[in-house]
Amino acid sequence: MLAVCRHLVAADAALSVTVVVTEEWHALLESAGVPAALPDRISFATIPNVIPSEHGRGADHIGFIVAVHTRMAAAVEWLLDRLLLEQKWRPDAIVADTYLAWGVAVGARRGIPVCSLWTMAATFFWALYHFNLWPPVDGSESEQEREYVPNYLQYLENLLFVILPKYTCLNENENLEE
C-alpha cells in the first residue's frame, strides 16, 4: 500500500495521502524508520488497537479476522469524525483493500468515493471472477463450460504471443521435432 501511495504522490504534485494504521502498526513502522523515508505528502493517521496484537495474533486467527471485519470500521469512522472536527478536513477519496468490504460502506455513508484496491495477482482475480465456469466437483459440466475452456486456451495463446514475441505456441497439429 505504501508503494501505491508513493506512485500516487509522484504522479500528482497536488495530492497528499493519509495512511490509516493501528497505533501498534504505527509504532512498528516508526521503529523501522518508515515514516522518515516517505515523501512529505504521505502521512499516517492512527486508529486504536481494535484488533489483536501483531505479536501472537496467529494463536487466534479467526478472532483476528472477525475483529478486522467488525471493529475496524467503527474506528475508521471515529478517525474521520476526528479529522473533520479537529482539522476541518475531509478526504476526497478512500482507497481500501478489497477484503475490507466495510470501507465501501463507510465511504457511502459519508459521500466519499471509494476505490477498492485488489492486492492479489490479477490471475487470481480472474479465477474468482469466472468462478461460475469452474467444473463442478462431481465432474459434470455444462455446454457453456465445455465451450469456454478451449476458447480461453486460444485467448491465452494469443495473449502470450503478444506479450512474449519469441514464445512459440504448439498446438495438437504441430510436431515438436519439426
C-alpha positions as MATLAB code, in Angstrom:
seq = 'MLAVCRHLVAADAALSVTVVVTEEWHALLESAGVPAALPDRISFATIPNVIPSEHGRGADHIGFIVAVHTRMAAAVEWLLDRLLLEQKWRPDAIVADTYLAWGVAVGARRGIPVCSLWTMAATFFWALYHFNLWPPVDGSESEQEREYVPNYLQYLENLLFVILPKYTCLNENENLEE';
ca = [
       0.000    0.000    0.000;
       2.866    2.369    0.748;
       4.318    1.693   -2.712;
       0.967    2.641   -4.256;
       0.966    5.828   -2.170;
       4.444    6.719   -3.410;
       3.338    6.270   -7.015;
       0.231    8.376   -6.454;
       2.045   11.354   -4.938;
       4.792   11.111   -7.563;
       2.176   11.339  -10.307;
       0.324   14.354   -8.882;
       2.154   17.179   -7.103;
      -1.097   18.450   -5.530;
      -2.006   15.116   -3.961;
      -1.466   14.186   -0.337;
      -2.163   10.748    1.116;
      -3.009    9.750    4.673;
      -2.426    6.091    5.500;
      -4.603    4.745    8.322;
      -2.993    2.143   10.586;
      -3.460    0.925   14.144;
      -1.403    2.528   16.906;
       0.622   -0.685   17.166;
       1.412   -0.734   13.447;
       2.357    2.942   13.543;
       4.862    2.200   16.315;
       6.277   -0.725   14.313;
       6.628    1.443   11.204;
       8.236    4.270   13.188;
      10.743    1.911   14.808;
      11.747    0.763   11.314;
      12.156    4.369   10.130;
       9.420    4.085    7.502;
       7.705    7.477    8.018;
      11.012    9.329    7.663;
      11.707    7.552    4.367;
       8.388    8.567    2.800;
       7.705   11.730    0.808;
       6.323   14.650    2.854;
       2.902   14.311    1.246;
       2.380   10.842    2.745;
       1.354   10.896    6.391;
      -0.086    8.465    8.906;
      -3.239    8.641   10.993;
      -3.894    6.078   13.684;
      -6.899    4.224   14.973;
      -6.937    2.484   18.364;
      -5.693   -1.094   18.597;
      -9.096   -2.668   17.955;
      -7.612   -5.854   16.500;
      -5.440   -8.463   18.255;
      -1.775   -7.556   18.633;
       0.647   -8.340   15.847;
       2.547  -10.371   18.420;
       0.694  -13.622   18.902;
      -2.286  -12.944   16.669;
      -1.612  -16.245   14.913;
      -2.824  -18.004   18.045;
      -6.344  -16.727   17.286;
      -6.518  -16.181   13.543;
     -10.318  -16.392   13.490;
     -10.528  -13.731   16.220;
      -8.233  -11.510   14.173;
     -10.358  -11.866   11.025;
     -13.565  -11.184   12.969;
     -12.027   -8.083   14.578;
     -10.827   -6.740   11.215;
     -14.290   -7.134    9.729;
     -16.295   -5.887   12.724;
     -14.266   -3.459   14.852;
     -12.099   -1.562   12.389;
     -14.976    0.159   10.581;
     -16.129    1.979   13.722;
     -12.544    3.005   14.499;
     -12.057    4.426   10.989;
     -15.368    6.300   11.218;
     -14.226    7.737   14.553;
     -10.989    8.859   12.891;
     -12.870   10.516   10.020;
     -15.068   12.361   12.549;
     -11.974   13.482   14.458;
     -10.252   14.741   11.309;
     -13.359   16.680   10.319;
     -13.849   18.243   13.770;
     -10.226   18.979   14.672;
      -8.701   19.771   11.297;
     -11.773   20.689    9.231;
     -10.535   18.135    6.743;
     -12.453   15.505    4.802;
     -10.814   13.087    2.358;
     -11.608   13.414   -1.342;
     -11.460    9.620   -1.725;
     -10.811    6.445    0.235;
      -8.601    3.659   -1.100;
      -9.437    0.461    0.760;
      -8.183   -3.082    0.426;
     -10.818   -5.142   -1.383;
     -11.020   -7.511    1.571;
     -12.150   -4.655    3.828;
     -15.699   -4.580    2.490;
     -16.743   -2.143    5.202;
     -14.574    0.519    3.515;
     -17.170    0.938    0.774;
     -19.968    1.286    3.342;
     -18.003    3.898    5.315;
     -17.433    5.952    2.174;
     -21.051    5.603    1.047;
     -22.393    6.816    4.404;
     -20.198    9.906    4.189;
     -20.497   10.596    0.478;
     -16.803    9.873   -0.115;
     -15.844    7.940   -3.269;
     -14.117    4.631   -2.526;
     -11.532    2.875   -4.670;
     -11.189   -0.835   -3.998;
      -7.549   -1.899   -4.215;
      -7.055   -5.524   -5.256;
      -3.768   -6.577   -3.678;
      -3.630  -10.081   -5.145;
      -2.416  -11.233   -8.566;
      -4.661  -10.343  -11.499;
      -4.874  -14.010  -12.433;
      -6.361  -14.801   -9.023;
      -8.976  -12.082   -9.540;
      -9.719  -13.562  -12.973;
     -10.183  -17.017  -11.429;
     -12.608  -15.689   -8.817;
     -14.463  -13.560  -11.359;
     -15.036  -16.642  -13.529;
     -15.720  -18.970  -10.602;
     -19.069  -19.911  -12.113;
     -17.216  -21.566  -15.006;
     -15.109  -23.870  -12.874;
     -16.073  -27.511  -13.377;
     -18.169  -28.934  -10.554;
     -16.585  -31.368   -8.135;
     -18.757  -34.228   -9.405;
     -17.259  -33.898  -12.904;
     -20.436  -32.809  -14.689;
     -20.184  -29.647  -16.729;
     -22.481  -27.520  -18.817;
     -22.230  -26.886  -22.566;
     -21.086  -23.325  -21.808;
     -18.233  -24.657  -19.680;
     -17.174  -27.159  -22.375;
     -17.009  -24.328  -24.942;
     -15.366  -21.845  -22.603;
     -12.148  -23.718  -21.794;
     -10.936  -24.178  -25.425;
     -11.807  -20.539  -26.182;
      -9.877  -19.409  -23.126;
      -6.861  -21.512  -24.126;
      -6.902  -19.880  -27.568;
      -7.128  -16.460  -25.897;
      -4.222  -17.344  -23.616;
      -2.078  -18.485  -26.568;
      -2.743  -15.200  -28.365;
      -2.052  -13.177  -25.225;
       1.245  -14.945  -24.617;
       2.184  -14.431  -28.251;
       1.612  -10.689  -27.892;
       3.424  -10.394  -24.582;
       6.280  -12.712  -25.422;
       7.103  -12.320  -29.125;
       9.598  -15.179  -29.044;
       7.085  -17.519  -27.409;
       6.246  -20.444  -29.650;
       2.745  -21.858  -29.445;
       2.405  -25.506  -30.245;
      -0.968  -27.000  -30.879;
      -2.026  -30.580  -31.338;
      -1.395  -30.401  -35.122;
       2.278  -29.415  -34.822;
       5.138  -31.822  -34.394;
       7.748  -30.967  -31.755;
      10.600  -32.250  -33.926;
       9.926  -30.055  -36.947;
];
